[in-house]
Amino acid sequence: MDKSFDFKEQGATITKEEYELLTELIQDEERLEVYGFRAMQKMKELMNENVEKTYRQRGEPSVLVECSGDLEFRPIKVYEDGRRYFGQWNKVTTLREGTGISTNLNDHQFVIGQFSSDKCTGKGLYIFSNGSYYEGDLKDLYAHGYGKIVSKKGFEYEGQWENDLWHGLGTEVECNGDVYRGEFVRHEREGEGVLVDKSGVRYEGEFRSGKKHGYGVQVDCEKTEFYANFEYDLVEGLCWIVKMDGAMFRGKWDVEDEMTGIYTDTKGRELKVPSEISSGTVHAIFNLH
């Protein structure tokens, strides 16, 4: 606690309980270290610079820091539902406006950011009760614009958002190590993208409903290349498969795993599939699953 503050001094504009809560909010060094959010540090510095002077003010209005224009700082406001807010207010509209900190002690959620017309809109940091956090653009407390979400389990998404959904270009890092970079539509991989899984298999092409769907190029761990049409993660229809040793297949691959076309071996000899070489043999040569 700031030793320079005397709660018994006449004219103090904040209670001991409010001060202790404020201290908890603005001096949470662990959160600052973990999340490194510049706005949080800026808010802390601003309040530390003015707290002694402001708390010793006498009379009305009961504000902590006089701001330029129509904005002002006030003591912490405690709402009936358990939420608490400390930050800037619009003196004319009496709504939250500017930079502020909002917490909900009931569900342990924590928000610091920009407010407009009483809503968290602009740049902000949203810390969830499970320790995950979102940092970026907010619109009425929804992720909207550009931002990043990180979970304690290692999952991450960074990119464009629309009304709390991934929408536009973004990068998704799954807990198992898979990484996708590309287009999203309403929280689903949709459109053009690149997926590299934890084993190193790389796919670049079209997606639909979160699956490889449409034309794409896939390179597996053995550097075998697949140029094919995909239907919900499976090769379907025309395809061209090339191994590093020069072996090739050109033709069709159906949903029953039957192959029809031409197989070219490492010596350049061509064999018809399945009349001269079976589909099963081609599967084994290319290590198809």
PDB file of C-alpha atoms in Angstrom, residues 96-276:
ATOM      1  CA  ARG A  96     -17.823   5.462 -19.434  1.00  0.00           C
ATOM      2  CA  GLU A  97     -15.604   7.127 -22.014  1.00  0.00           C
ATOM      3  CA  GLY A  98     -11.846   6.848 -22.575  1.00  0.00           C
ATOM      4  CA  THR A  99      -9.476   4.379 -20.904  1.00  0.00           C
ATOM      5  CA  GLY A 100     -10.663   2.172 -18.089  1.00  0.00           C
ATOM      6  CA  ILE A 101     -10.410  -1.066 -16.131  1.00  0.00           C
ATOM      7  CA  SER A 102     -13.438  -3.309 -15.629  1.00  0.00           C
ATOM      8  CA  THR A 103     -13.540  -6.454 -13.504  1.00  0.00           C
ATOM      9  CA  ASN A 104     -16.168  -8.985 -12.579  1.00  0.00           C
ATOM     10  CA  LEU A 105     -15.144 -10.616  -9.310  1.00  0.00           C
ATOM     11  CA  ASN A 106     -17.969 -13.155  -9.613  1.00  0.00           C
ATOM     12  CA  ASP A 107     -16.497 -14.874 -12.675  1.00  0.00           C
ATOM     13  CA  HIS A 108     -12.942 -13.508 -12.326  1.00  0.00           C
ATOM     14  CA  GLN A 109     -12.930 -11.746 -15.702  1.00  0.00           C
ATOM     15  CA  PHE A 110     -10.795  -8.682 -16.261  1.00  0.00           C
ATOM     16  CA  VAL A 111     -10.892  -6.041 -19.025  1.00  0.00           C
ATOM     17  CA  ILE A 112      -8.730  -3.011 -19.665  1.00  0.00           C
ATOM     18  CA  GLY A 113      -9.217  -0.888 -22.732  1.00  0.00           C
ATOM     19  CA  GLN A 114     -10.989   1.965 -24.422  1.00  0.00           C
ATOM     20  CA  PHE A 115     -14.623   2.773 -23.705  1.00  0.00           C
ATOM     21  CA  SER A 116     -17.135   4.703 -25.787  1.00  0.00           C
ATOM     22  CA  SER A 117     -20.778   5.424 -24.917  1.00  0.00           C
ATOM     23  CA  ASP A 118     -20.484   3.134 -21.867  1.00  0.00           C
ATOM     24  CA  LYS A 119     -19.253   0.174 -23.945  1.00  0.00           C
ATOM     25  CA  CYS A 120     -15.768  -1.316 -24.272  1.00  0.00           C
ATOM     26  CA  THR A 121     -14.966  -0.335 -27.846  1.00  0.00           C
ATOM     27  CA  GLY A 122     -11.474   0.173 -29.256  1.00  0.00           C
ATOM     28  CA  LYS A 123      -8.160  -1.358 -28.206  1.00  0.00           C
ATOM     29  CA  GLY A 124      -8.349  -3.627 -25.206  1.00  0.00           C
ATOM     30  CA  LEU A 125      -7.220  -6.634 -23.217  1.00  0.00           C
ATOM     31  CA  TYR A 126      -9.760  -9.227 -22.057  1.00  0.00           C
ATOM     32  CA  ILE A 127      -8.549 -11.804 -19.522  1.00  0.00           C
ATOM     33  CA  PHE A 128     -10.875 -14.777 -19.059  1.00  0.00           C
ATOM     34  CA  SER A 129     -11.462 -16.680 -15.833  1.00  0.00           C
ATOM     35  CA  ASN A 130      -9.534 -19.722 -17.131  1.00  0.00           C
ATOM     36  CA  GLY A 131      -6.402 -17.631 -17.712  1.00  0.00           C
ATOM     37  CA  SER A 132      -6.793 -17.279 -21.479  1.00  0.00           C
ATOM     38  CA  TYR A 133      -6.692 -13.756 -22.866  1.00  0.00           C
ATOM     39  CA  TYR A 134      -7.634 -11.705 -25.920  1.00  0.00           C
ATOM     40  CA  GLU A 135      -5.682  -8.611 -26.942  1.00  0.00           C
ATOM     41  CA  GLY A 136      -6.789  -6.376 -29.795  1.00  0.00           C
ATOM     42  CA  ASP A 137      -9.793  -4.537 -31.197  1.00  0.00           C
ATOM     43  CA  LEU A 138     -13.081  -4.669 -29.303  1.00  0.00           C
ATOM     44  CA  LYS A 139     -16.589  -3.561 -30.231  1.00  0.00           C
ATOM     45  CA  ASP A 140     -19.109  -3.565 -27.387  1.00  0.00           C
ATOM     46  CA  LEU A 141     -16.808  -6.074 -25.614  1.00  0.00           C
ATOM     47  CA  TYR A 142     -16.834  -8.390 -28.647  1.00  0.00           C
ATOM     48  CA  ALA A 143     -13.610  -9.171 -30.509  1.00  0.00           C
ATOM     49  CA  HIS A 144     -14.070  -7.186 -33.704  1.00  0.00           C
ATOM     50  CA  GLY A 145     -11.298  -6.046 -36.048  1.00  0.00           C
ATOM     51  CA  TYR A 146      -7.784  -7.386 -35.498  1.00  0.00           C
ATOM     52  CA  GLY A 147      -6.687  -9.282 -32.418  1.00  0.00           C
ATOM     53  CA  LYS A 148      -5.058 -12.284 -30.809  1.00  0.00           C
ATOM     54  CA  ILE A 149      -6.383 -14.881 -28.392  1.00  0.00           C
ATOM     55  CA  VAL A 150      -4.073 -17.148 -26.380  1.00  0.00           C
ATOM     56  CA  SER A 151      -5.112 -20.052 -24.149  1.00  0.00           C
ATOM     57  CA  LYS A 152      -3.160 -21.439 -21.216  1.00  0.00           C
ATOM     58  CA  LYS A 153      -3.092 -24.807 -23.022  1.00  0.00           C
ATOM     59  CA  GLY A 154      -1.092 -23.358 -25.914  1.00  0.00           C
ATOM     60  CA  PHE A 155      -3.825 -22.650 -28.461  1.00  0.00           C
ATOM     61  CA  GLU A 156      -3.541 -19.338 -30.335  1.00  0.00           C
ATOM     62  CA  TYR A 157      -5.360 -17.397 -33.034  1.00  0.00           C
ATOM     63  CA  GLU A 158      -4.241 -14.065 -34.441  1.00  0.00           C
ATOM     64  CA  GLY A 159      -5.976 -12.226 -37.234  1.00  0.00           C
ATOM     65  CA  GLN A 160      -9.264 -10.664 -38.230  1.00  0.00           C
ATOM     66  CA  TRP A 161     -12.452 -10.946 -36.166  1.00  0.00           C
ATOM     67  CA  GLU A 162     -16.108 -10.135 -36.661  1.00  0.00           C
ATOM     68  CA  ASN A 163     -18.519 -10.169 -33.713  1.00  0.00           C
ATOM     69  CA  ASP A 164     -16.378 -12.571 -31.650  1.00  0.00           C
ATOM     70  CA  LEU A 165     -15.798 -14.931 -34.604  1.00  0.00           C
ATOM     71  CA  TRP A 166     -12.653 -15.495 -36.673  1.00  0.00           C
ATOM     72  CA  HIS A 167     -13.540 -13.894 -39.969  1.00  0.00           C
ATOM     73  CA  GLY A 168     -11.039 -12.880 -42.664  1.00  0.00           C
ATOM     74  CA  LEU A 169      -7.313 -13.604 -42.720  1.00  0.00           C
ATOM     75  CA  GLY A 170      -5.711 -15.201 -39.689  1.00  0.00           C
ATOM     76  CA  THR A 171      -3.288 -17.705 -38.193  1.00  0.00           C
ATOM     77  CA  GLU A 172      -4.447 -20.567 -35.975  1.00  0.00           C
ATOM     78  CA  VAL A 173      -1.986 -22.553 -33.850  1.00  0.00           C
ATOM     79  CA  GLU A 174      -3.567 -25.661 -32.351  1.00  0.00           C
ATOM     80  CA  CYS A 175      -2.527 -27.242 -29.056  1.00  0.00           C
ATOM     81  CA  ASN A 176      -1.084 -30.244 -30.910  1.00  0.00           C
ATOM     82  CA  GLY A 177       1.236 -28.023 -32.982  1.00  0.00           C
ATOM     83  CA  ASP A 178      -0.758 -27.826 -36.233  1.00  0.00           C
ATOM     84  CA  VAL A 179      -0.577 -24.364 -37.835  1.00  0.00           C
ATOM     85  CA  TYR A 180      -3.060 -22.907 -40.332  1.00  0.00           C
ATOM     86  CA  ARG A 181      -2.640 -19.586 -42.114  1.00  0.00           C
ATOM     87  CA  GLY A 182      -5.332 -18.352 -44.417  1.00  0.00           C
ATOM     88  CA  GLU A 183      -8.960 -17.371 -44.744  1.00  0.00           C
ATOM     89  CA  PHE A 184     -11.725 -17.880 -42.190  1.00  0.00           C
ATOM     90  CA  VAL A 185     -15.486 -17.457 -42.481  1.00  0.00           C
ATOM     91  CA  ARG A 186     -17.438 -17.318 -39.231  1.00  0.00           C
ATOM     92  CA  HIS A 187     -14.888 -19.297 -37.204  1.00  0.00           C
ATOM     93  CA  GLU A 188     -14.243 -21.933 -39.912  1.00  0.00           C
ATOM     94  CA  ARG A 189     -11.322 -22.383 -42.303  1.00  0.00           C
ATOM     95  CA  GLU A 190     -12.893 -21.351 -45.573  1.00  0.00           C
ATOM     96  CA  GLY A 191     -11.210 -20.284 -48.822  1.00  0.00           C
ATOM     97  CA  GLU A 192      -7.467 -20.279 -49.509  1.00  0.00           C
ATOM     98  CA  GLY A 193      -5.010 -21.369 -46.851  1.00  0.00           C
ATOM     99  CA  VAL A 194      -1.888 -23.258 -45.812  1.00  0.00           C
ATOM    100  CA  LEU A 195      -1.962 -26.027 -43.193  1.00  0.00           C
ATOM    101  CA  VAL A 196       1.196 -27.551 -41.706  1.00  0.00           C
ATOM    102  CA  ASP A 197       0.530 -30.349 -39.232  1.00  0.00           C
ATOM    103  CA  LYS A 198       2.711 -31.408 -36.316  1.00  0.00           C
ATOM    104  CA  SER A 199       4.357 -34.151 -38.399  1.00  0.00           C
ATOM    105  CA  GLY A 200       5.414 -31.677 -41.098  1.00  0.00           C
ATOM    106  CA  VAL A 201       2.810 -32.493 -43.763  1.00  0.00           C
ATOM    107  CA  ARG A 202       2.067 -29.284 -45.677  1.00  0.00           C
ATOM    108  CA  TYR A 203      -1.124 -28.557 -47.619  1.00  0.00           C
ATOM    109  CA  GLU A 204      -1.734 -25.406 -49.619  1.00  0.00           C
ATOM    110  CA  GLY A 205      -5.040 -24.905 -51.330  1.00  0.00           C
ATOM    111  CA  GLU A 206      -8.760 -24.571 -50.797  1.00  0.00           C
ATOM    112  CA  PHE A 207     -10.762 -25.213 -47.632  1.00  0.00           C
ATOM    113  CA  ARG A 208     -14.438 -25.563 -46.817  1.00  0.00           C
ATOM    114  CA  SER A 209     -16.043 -25.915 -43.385  1.00  0.00           C
ATOM    115  CA  GLY A 210     -12.635 -26.413 -41.804  1.00  0.00           C
ATOM    116  CA  LYS A 211     -11.620 -29.236 -44.171  1.00  0.00           C
ATOM    117  CA  LYS A 212      -9.336 -29.490 -47.205  1.00  0.00           C
ATOM    118  CA  HIS A 213     -11.837 -29.128 -50.021  1.00  0.00           C
ATOM    119  CA  GLY A 214     -11.135 -28.167 -53.642  1.00  0.00           C
ATOM    120  CA  TYR A 215      -7.818 -28.029 -55.460  1.00  0.00           C
ATOM    121  CA  GLY A 216      -4.661 -28.213 -53.400  1.00  0.00           C
ATOM    122  CA  VAL A 217      -1.040 -29.301 -53.226  1.00  0.00           C
ATOM    123  CA  GLN A 218       0.083 -31.506 -50.357  1.00  0.00           C
ATOM    124  CA  VAL A 219       3.667 -32.476 -49.519  1.00  0.00           C
ATOM    125  CA  ASP A 220       4.160 -35.244 -46.970  1.00  0.00           C
ATOM    126  CA  CYS A 221       7.081 -35.977 -44.646  1.00  0.00           C
ATOM    127  CA  GLU A 222       8.828 -38.011 -47.360  1.00  0.00           C
ATOM    128  CA  LYS A 223       8.534 -35.060 -49.787  1.00  0.00           C
ATOM    129  CA  THR A 224       5.977 -36.885 -51.924  1.00  0.00           C
ATOM    130  CA  GLU A 225       3.866 -34.278 -53.718  1.00  0.00           C
ATOM    131  CA  PHE A 226       0.122 -34.568 -54.298  1.00  0.00           C
ATOM    132  CA  TYR A 227      -1.570 -32.283 -56.828  1.00  0.00           C
ATOM    133  CA  ALA A 228      -5.213 -33.144 -56.433  1.00  0.00           C
ATOM    134  CA  ASN A 229      -8.827 -32.283 -55.823  1.00  0.00           C
ATOM    135  CA  PHE A 230      -9.889 -32.836 -52.230  1.00  0.00           C
ATOM    136  CA  GLU A 231     -13.327 -33.481 -50.769  1.00  0.00           C
ATOM    137  CA  TYR A 232     -13.509 -32.911 -47.018  1.00  0.00           C
ATOM    138  CA  ASP A 233      -9.885 -33.940 -46.366  1.00  0.00           C
ATOM    139  CA  LEU A 234      -9.858 -36.860 -48.840  1.00  0.00           C
ATOM    140  CA  VAL A 235      -8.328 -36.949 -52.338  1.00  0.00           C
ATOM    141  CA  GLU A 236     -11.155 -37.346 -54.843  1.00  0.00           C
ATOM    142  CA  GLY A 237     -10.997 -37.367 -58.662  1.00  0.00           C
ATOM    143  CA  LEU A 238      -8.037 -36.325 -60.786  1.00  0.00           C
ATOM    144  CA  CYS A 239      -4.642 -36.314 -59.132  1.00  0.00           C
ATOM    145  CA  TRP A 240      -0.921 -36.299 -59.861  1.00  0.00           C
ATOM    146  CA  ILE A 241       1.440 -37.869 -57.340  1.00  0.00           C
ATOM    147  CA  VAL A 242       5.223 -37.441 -57.543  1.00  0.00           C
ATOM    148  CA  LYS A 243       7.899 -39.072 -55.347  1.00  0.00           C
ATOM    149  CA  MET A 244      11.397 -37.719 -54.828  1.00  0.00           C
ATOM    150  CA  ASP A 245      12.866 -40.744 -56.634  1.00  0.00           C
ATOM    151  CA  GLY A 246      10.919 -39.862 -59.793  1.00  0.00           C
ATOM    152  CA  ALA A 247       8.046 -42.345 -59.526  1.00  0.00           C
ATOM    153  CA  MET A 248       4.712 -40.816 -60.620  1.00  0.00           C
ATOM    154  CA  PHE A 249       1.014 -41.514 -60.865  1.00  0.00           C
ATOM    155  CA  ARG A 250      -1.406 -39.586 -63.085  1.00  0.00           C
ATOM    156  CA  GLY A 251      -5.086 -40.409 -63.087  1.00  0.00           C
ATOM    157  CA  LYS A 252      -8.148 -40.750 -60.855  1.00  0.00           C
ATOM    158  CA  TRP A 253      -8.474 -41.721 -57.212  1.00  0.00           C
ATOM    159  CA  ASP A 254     -12.019 -42.473 -56.061  1.00  0.00           C
ATOM    160  CA  VAL A 255     -13.630 -42.577 -52.630  1.00  0.00           C
ATOM    161  CA  GLU A 256     -13.190 -46.368 -52.508  1.00  0.00           C
ATOM    162  CA  ASP A 257      -9.415 -45.874 -52.844  1.00  0.00           C
ATOM    163  CA  GLU A 258      -9.460 -47.385 -56.339  1.00  0.00           C
ATOM    164  CA  MET A 259      -6.995 -45.775 -58.760  1.00  0.00           C
ATOM    165  CA  THR A 260      -7.238 -45.549 -62.536  1.00  0.00           C
ATOM    166  CA  GLY A 261      -4.467 -44.044 -64.660  1.00  0.00           C
ATOM    167  CA  ILE A 262      -0.779 -44.330 -65.490  1.00  0.00           C
ATOM    168  CA  TYR A 263       2.029 -45.242 -63.100  1.00  0.00           C
ATOM    169  CA  THR A 264       5.580 -44.274 -64.125  1.00  0.00           C
ATOM    170  CA  ASP A 265       8.402 -46.053 -62.303  1.00  0.00           C
ATOM    171  CA  THR A 266      11.857 -44.689 -61.461  1.00  0.00           C
ATOM    172  CA  LYS A 267      13.208 -45.903 -64.814  1.00  0.00           C
ATOM    173  CA  GLY A 268      10.538 -44.085 -66.790  1.00  0.00           C
ATOM    174  CA  ARG A 269       8.474 -47.158 -67.680  1.00  0.00           C
ATOM    175  CA  GLU A 270       4.716 -46.566 -67.821  1.00  0.00           C
ATOM    176  CA  LEU A 271       2.192 -49.069 -66.515  1.00  0.00           C
ATOM    177  CA  LYS A 272      -1.586 -48.871 -66.687  1.00  0.00           C
ATOM    178  CA  VAL A 273      -3.494 -48.909 -63.435  1.00  0.00           C
ATOM    179  CA  PRO A 274      -5.184 -51.251 -62.588  1.00  0.00           C
ATOM    180  CA  SER A 275      -4.696 -53.561 -65.618  1.00  0.00           C
ATOM    181  CA  GLU A 276      -0.861 -53.720 -65.494  1.00  0.00           C
TER     182      GLU A 276
END
